[in-house]
Every structure is written in structure tokens, then in C-alpha cells.
C-alpha positions as a Markdown table, in Angstrom:
| # | Residue | x | y | z |
|---|---|---|---|---|
| 1 | Unk | -20.7 | -47.0 | 66.7 |
| 2 | Unk | -24.0 | -46.2 | 65.3 |
| 3 | Unk | -23.5 | -42.3 | 66.2 |
| 4 | Unk | -19.9 | -42.6 | 64.6 |
| 5 | Unk | -21.4 | -43.9 | 61.4 |
| 6 | Unk | -24.0 | -41.2 | 61.3 |
| 7 | Unk | -21.3 | -38.7 | 61.8 |
| 8 | Unk | -19.3 | -40.0 | 58.9 |
| 9 | Unk | -22.2 | -40.1 | 56.7 |
| 10 | Unk | -23.0 | -36.4 | 57.5 |
| 11 | Unk | -19.2 | -35.6 | 57.0 |
| 12 | Unk | -19.3 | -37.2 | 53.6 |
| 13 | Unk | -22.6 | -35.6 | 52.6 |
| 14 | Unk | -21.3 | -32.2 | 53.7 |
| 15 | Unk | -18.1 | -32.7 | 52.0 |
| 16 | Unk | -19.7 | -33.6 | 48.7 |
| 17 | Unk | -21.9 | -30.4 | 48.9 |
| 18 | Unk | -18.8 | -28.3 | 49.6 |
| 19 | Unk | -17.0 | -29.9 | 46.8 |
| 20 | Unk | -19.9 | -29.5 | 44.5 |
| 21 | Unk | -20.4 | -26.0 | 45.4 |
| 22 | Unk | -16.6 | -25.4 | 44.8 |
| 23 | Unk | -16.6 | -26.9 | 41.3 |
| 24 | Unk | -19.7 | -25.0 | 40.3 |
| 25 | Unk | -18.1 | -21.7 | 41.3 |
| 26 | Unk | -15.1 | -22.7 | 39.3 |
| 27 | Unk | -17.0 | -23.3 | 36.3 |
| 28 | Unk | -18.7 | -20.1 | 36.6 |
| 29 | Unk | -15.5 | -18.1 | 37.3 |
| 30 | Unk | -13.7 | -19.8 | 34.1 |
| 31 | Unk | -16.8 | -19.0 | 32.0 |
| 32 | Unk | -16.8 | -15.3 | 33.2 |
| 33 | Unk | -13.0 | -15.1 | 32.9 |
| 34 | Unk | -12.9 | -16.3 | 29.2 |
| 35 | Unk | -15.6 | -13.9 | 28.0 |
| 36 | Unk | -13.8 | -10.7 | 29.9 |
| 37 | Unk | -10.0 | -11.6 | 30.1 |
| 38 | Unk | -8.0 | -9.6 | 27.5 |
| 39 | Unk | -4.2 | -10.2 | 26.9 |
| 40 | Unk | -1.7 | -7.2 | 26.9 |
| 41 | Unk | -1.2 | -5.6 | 23.5 |
| 42 | Unk | -3.0 | -8.4 | 21.5 |
| 43 | Unk | -6.3 | -8.9 | 20.1 |
| 44 | Unk | -8.0 | -12.4 | 19.8 |
| 45 | Unk | -11.0 | -14.1 | 18.5 |
| 46 | Unk | -11.7 | -16.1 | 21.6 |
| 47 | Unk | -10.1 | -17.0 | 24.9 |
| 48 | Unk | -10.4 | -20.1 | 27.2 |
| 49 | Unk | -9.6 | -19.9 | 30.9 |
| 50 | Unk | -8.6 | -23.1 | 32.9 |
| 51 | Unk | -8.1 | -22.5 | 36.8 |
| 52 | Unk | -6.1 | -25.1 | 38.4 |
| 53 | Unk | -5.9 | -25.9 | 42.1 |
| 54 | Unk | -8.4 | -27.1 | 44.8 |
| 55 | Unk | -10.2 | -25.8 | 46.5 |
| 56 | Unk | -11.2 | -23.0 | 44.3 |
| 57 | Unk | -12.9 | -20.8 | 46.8 |
| 58 | Unk | -10.0 | -20.4 | 49.1 |
| 59 | Unk | -7.9 | -19.1 | 46.2 |
| 60 | Unk | -10.7 | -16.6 | 45.5 |
| 61 | Unk | -10.6 | -15.3 | 49.0 |
| 62 | Unk | -6.8 | -14.9 | 49.0 |
| 63 | Unk | -7.3 | -13.3 | 45.5 |
| 64 | Unk | -4.4 | -15.6 | 44.3 |
| 65 | Unk | -4.0 | -18.5 | 42.0 |
| 66 | Unk | -1.2 | -20.8 | 41.8 |
| 67 | Unk | -1.7 | -21.8 | 38.0 |
| 68 | Unk | -4.0 | -20.5 | 35.3 |
| 69 | Unk | -3.9 | -21.9 | 31.8 |
| 70 | Unk | -5.1 | -19.8 | 28.9 |
| 71 | Unk | -5.7 | -20.6 | 25.3 |
| 72 | Unk | -6.3 | -17.7 | 22.7 |
| 73 | Unk | -7.3 | -18.4 | 19.3 |
| 74 | Unk | -7.1 | -15.8 | 16.1 |
| 75 | Unk | -4.7 | -13.7 | 18.0 |
| 76 | Unk | -3.2 | -10.4 | 16.2 |
| 77 | Unk | -0.1 | -9.2 | 17.4 |
| 78 | Unk | 1.1 | -5.8 | 16.5 |
| 79 | Unk | 4.8 | -5.1 | 15.7 |
| 80 | Unk | 5.4 | -1.5 | 14.7 |
| 81 | Unk | 2.8 | -0.7 | 11.9 |
| 82 | Unk | 2.5 | -4.4 | 11.0 |
| 83 | Unk | 0.1 | -7.1 | 12.3 |
| 84 | Unk | 1.1 | -10.7 | 12.5 |
| 85 | Unk | -1.6 | -13.2 | 12.9 |
| 86 | Unk | -1.0 | -16.1 | 15.4 |
| 87 | Unk | -3.4 | -18.9 | 15.0 |
| 88 | Unk | -3.3 | -20.3 | 18.6 |
| 89 | Unk | -1.6 | -19.0 | 21.6 |
| 90 | Unk | -1.4 | -21.2 | 24.8 |
| 91 | Unk | -0.1 | -19.9 | 28.1 |
| 92 | Unk | 0.6 | -21.4 | 31.4 |
| 93 | Unk | 0.3 | -18.5 | 34.0 |
| 94 | Unk | 1.9 | -18.9 | 37.7 |
| 95 | Unk | 1.5 | -16.9 | 40.7 |
| 96 | Unk | -1.5 | -15.0 | 39.4 |
| 97 | Unk | -2.6 | -12.2 | 41.7 |
| 98 | Unk | -6.0 | -10.2 | 41.3 |
| 99 | Unk | -5.4 | -6.4 | 40.9 |
| 100 | Unk | -7.9 | -4.0 | 42.3 |
| 101 | Unk | -11.4 | -4.7 | 42.7 |
| 102 | Unk | -11.1 | -7.6 | 40.4 |
| 103 | Unk | -10.8 | -5.6 | 37.5 |
| 104 | Unk | -7.7 | -7.4 | 36.3 |
| 105 | Unk | -4.9 | -9.7 | 37.2 |
| 106 | Unk | -1.2 | -10.1 | 36.9 |
| 107 | Unk | 0.9 | -13.3 | 36.6 |
| 108 | Unk | 4.4 | -13.5 | 38.2 |
| 109 | Unk | 5.6 | -15.5 | 35.5 |
| 110 | Unk | 4.4 | -17.2 | 32.3 |
| 111 | Unk | 5.4 | -19.4 | 29.3 |
| 112 | Unk | 3.8 | -20.5 | 26.3 |
| 113 | Unk | 3.6 | -21.5 | 22.6 |
| 114 | Unk | 2.2 | -19.4 | 19.6 |
| 115 | Unk | 1.5 | -21.2 | 16.5 |
| 116 | Unk | 1.8 | -19.3 | 13.4 |
| 117 | Unk | 0.5 | -21.0 | 10.2 |
| 118 | Unk | 2.7 | -21.1 | 7.1 |
| 119 | Unk | 0.0 | -19.2 | 5.3 |
| 120 | Unk | 0.2 | -16.4 | 8.0 |
| 121 | Unk | 4.1 | -16.6 | 7.9 |
| 122 | Unk | 4.0 | -16.1 | 4.1 |
| 123 | Unk | 1.7 | -13.0 | 4.5 |
| 124 | Unk | 4.1 | -11.6 | 7.2 |
| 125 | Unk | 7.0 | -12.2 | 4.9 |
| 126 | Unk | 6.2 | -9.3 | 2.8 |
| 127 | Unk | 7.9 | -11.3 | -0.2 |
| 128 | Unk | 6.7 | -12.7 | -3.3 |
| 129 | Unk | 7.3 | -16.3 | -2.1 |
| 130 | Unk | 5.5 | -19.0 | -0.1 |
| 131 | Unk | 6.6 | -20.6 | 3.0 |
| 132 | Unk | 5.6 | -24.3 | 3.8 |
| 133 | Unk | 7.1 | -27.0 | 6.0 |
| 134 | Unk | 10.4 | -28.4 | 4.9 |
| 135 | Unk | 12.3 | -31.5 | 6.7 |
| 136 | Unk | 14.7 | -31.7 | 9.6 |
| 137 | Unk | 13.5 | -28.7 | 11.4 |
| 138 | Unk | 13.8 | -26.4 | 8.3 |
| 139 | Unk | 11.1 | -24.5 | 6.3 |
| 140 | Unk | 10.7 | -24.5 | 2.4 |
| 141 | Unk | 10.5 | -21.2 | 0.7 |
| 142 | Unk | 9.5 | -20.9 | -2.8 |
| 143 | Unk | 9.8 | -17.8 | -4.9 |
| 144 | Unk | 10.2 | -16.6 | -8.6 |
| 145 | Unk | 13.6 | -15.1 | -9.8 |
| 146 | Unk | 13.7 | -13.2 | -13.1 |
| 147 | Unk | 17.2 | -13.9 | -14.8 |
| 148 | Unk | 17.7 | -12.6 | -18.3 |
| 149 | Unk | 14.1 | -11.7 | -18.9 |
| 150 | Unk | 12.9 | -15.2 | -17.8 |
| 151 | Unk | 11.3 | -15.9 | -14.7 |
| 152 | Unk | 12.5 | -19.0 | -12.8 |
| 153 | Unk | 10.8 | -20.7 | -9.7 |
| 154 | Unk | 13.4 | -21.7 | -7.0 |
| 155 | Unk | 12.8 | -23.4 | -3.9 |
| 156 | Unk | 15.3 | -23.5 | -0.9 |
| 157 | Unk | 15.3 | -25.0 | 2.6 |
| 158 | Unk | 15.7 | -22.3 | 5.1 |
| 159 | Unk | 16.7 | -22.0 | 8.8 |
| 160 | Unk | 14.4 | -20.1 | 11.1 |
| 161 | Unk | 16.0 | -18.2 | 14.0 |
| 162 | Unk | 15.1 | -15.6 | 16.6 |
| 163 | Unk | 16.9 | -12.2 | 16.7 |
| 164 | Unk | 16.9 | -10.0 | 19.7 |
| 165 | Unk | 13.9 | -11.6 | 21.3 |
| 166 | Unk | 11.2 | -10.1 | 18.9 |
| 167 | Unk | 12.1 | -10.9 | 15.3 |
| 168 | Unk | 11.9 | -14.1 | 13.3 |
| 169 | Unk | 14.7 | -14.4 | 10.8 |
| 170 | Unk | 14.4 | -17.1 | 7.6 |
| 171 | Unk | 17.5 | -17.6 | 5.8 |
| 172 | Unk | 18.3 | -20.1 | 3.2 |
| 173 | Unk | 21.0 | -22.7 | 4.0 |
| 174 | Unk | 22.0 | -23.1 | 0.3 |
| 175 | Unk | 20.9 | -21.2 | -2.8 |
| 176 | Unk | 20.8 | -22.7 | -6.5 |
| 177 | Unk | 23.3 | -21.2 | -8.5 |
| 178 | Unk | 25.4 | -20.2 | -5.4 |
| 179 | Unk | 28.6 | -18.8 | -6.5 |
| 180 | Unk | 27.5 | -17.6 | -9.9 |
| 181 | Unk | 27.6 | -13.7 | -9.6 |
| 182 | Unk | 24.3 | -12.1 | -9.0 |
| 183 | Unk | 22.3 | -15.3 | -8.9 |
| 184 | Unk | 22.6 | -15.8 | -5.0 |
| 185 | Unk | 21.5 | -12.1 | -4.3 |
| 186 | Unk | 18.6 | -12.4 | -6.7 |
| 187 | Unk | 17.4 | -15.8 | -4.9 |
| 188 | Unk | 17.8 | -14.4 | -1.4 |
| 189 | Unk | 15.8 | -11.2 | -2.1 |
| 190 | Unk | 13.0 | -13.4 | -2.6 |
| 191 | Unk | 13.5 | -16.2 | -0.1 |
| 192 | Unk | 15.2 | -14.4 | 3.0 |
| 193 | Unk | 13.5 | -12.3 | 5.2 |
| 194 | Unk | 13.1 | -10.9 | 8.8 |
| 195 | Unk | 9.8 | -10.1 | 10.3 |
| 196 | Unk | 9.5 | -8.2 | 13.8 |
| 197 | Unk | 6.7 | -9.8 | 15.7 |
| 198 | Unk | 7.2 | -7.8 | 18.8 |
| 199 | Unk | 6.3 | -9.1 | 22.3 |
| 200 | Unk | 3.3 | -11.5 | 22.3 |
| 201 | Unk | 1.0 | -10.7 | 25.2 |
| 202 | Unk | 4.0 | -9.2 | 26.9 |
| 203 | Unk | 6.2 | -12.3 | 26.6 |
| 204 | Unk | 9.6 | -12.5 | 24.8 |
| 205 | Unk | 10.2 | -14.9 | 21.9 |
| 206 | Unk | 12.7 | -17.5 | 23.3 |
| 207 | Unk | 12.9 | -20.0 | 20.3 |
| 208 | Unk | 11.1 | -21.0 | 17.1 |
| 209 | Unk | 10.4 | -24.7 | 15.7 |
| 210 | Unk | 9.0 | -25.4 | 12.3 |
| 211 | Unk | 6.4 | -28.1 | 12.8 |
| 212 | Unk | 4.1 | -29.7 | 10.2 |
| 213 | Unk | 1.1 | -27.6 | 11.4 |
| 214 | Unk | 2.9 | -24.3 | 11.5 |
| 215 | Unk | 5.6 | -22.4 | 13.2 |
| 216 | Unk | 5.8 | -23.0 | 17.0 |
| 217 | Unk | 7.2 | -19.9 | 18.7 |
| 218 | Unk | 8.1 | -20.4 | 22.3 |
| 219 | Unk | 7.7 | -17.2 | 24.7 |
| 220 | Unk | 8.0 | -16.5 | 28.2 |
| 221 | Unk | 7.9 | -13.5 | 30.6 |
| 222 | Unk | 7.2 | -12.1 | 34.0 |
| 223 | Unk | 4.7 | -9.8 | 35.5 |
| 224 | Unk | 2.3 | -10.5 | 32.5 |
| 225 | Unk | -0.9 | -8.2 | 32.6 |
| 226 | Unk | -4.4 | -9.6 | 32.2 |
| 227 | Unk | -7.0 | -6.8 | 31.6 |
| 228 | Unk | -10.8 | -7.6 | 32.8 |
């Protein structure tokens, strides 16, 4: 019995050492990845990497990770000749395999959410109007309309949709003065717009949801490339 107790104590101690070593290696790897990883076709101010699964060292040996979470802030995505700023991008990567001599990685699939502030959405609109959170899943767009030499401010509630998987469309549900010849067109010239945002980090835009803190853009994709 005494020998058994000693054996159990040794096993527990060794197990603790191995777990501690595994966690230390994980922390180091996450820190290194956060400073080196780059997302496809975008620039960012900072990236945080959270590697899931245990034990970590066996995943390293196999050069394959079941799940990796990535959070990027200050992302700048390019669509054509224009840039669209994304305040925060969170991604859940699955089936991540290391490519080459640890020079990069590829995720079999990925999903995430890109959060665009209303200030950044206003800048991206390329209109003389401001965009803000509305109500019941809508956004509020305010712009000035010149009628008979007078500039009038008009605010509309607009629906935000996705077009072709890479473009955000903002269109007013109703327009003040709708039905009066020429008025609707003038208002919509200020309040309605489409803005291509491209594939964010290689992922297709699936849907958009106006939230108080900004426009939440759901994205997903396969074979997402991470550069080292």
C-alpha cells in the first residue's frame, strides 16, 4: 500500500509538471502567433490568438489544431480602390493545419463577425449623410436635401441587406414626401447607398445586423489562409 501511495504521488507530480509545461508552451505559442499572424487581404492594428484543445503539445507534433479563435482590431479591408474600416473582427477557425516550415497555416473552415461602427459606415457611404442606429433592426440615415433653394434635413429608417455576398446595401423603407414628383429621388440620392466591402479576410459576407454598437457583419468561408 505504501508503494502504491508513492506511485500515485509520483504520477500526480509528473502529471502536474506535464500539464504545466503544456500550458507554458501554449501561452508562448499564442503570444508568438498574436505578434506574427496576418489575415488574408486585410491590415489590422492588433491580433489576439486563442488556441483551444488539450494537450497542446500533441497538436504541435501533428501540426494540426482543432480550434483556434482569432480577434483582430482596427481591421482595414480593401474593396476595389476603397478601404472600409472594421473596428473588430472575431473569427472561429476549425481544422487548422500548419503549412510549410511553420511559415503559415490554413483553416478548413471559419466563421466570424465583423463589427463596423456607424462612424465608419458613414465614411464608407460616400454620401453627405450620417448613419446611426435606428430601431427594430434598422439604421437611421440623416441627410440634407435642397428643394427650391432651401436645404432641408430629412431622416429615414433604412433596411440593411447583403448583395452578392460582398456588398452592403442601405435603402430607406419610406421617404418623407414620397409620392411628390422629384422629392423621393432627391432624398434617396442622399440616404440610399451601396458599399462593396469585399471578402473580409477571405470570408464571404452572409448577413448584416444593426446593433447599438455598430453594424454586425456575419462572415464565413473555407480554406482560410493565415500568413506568418
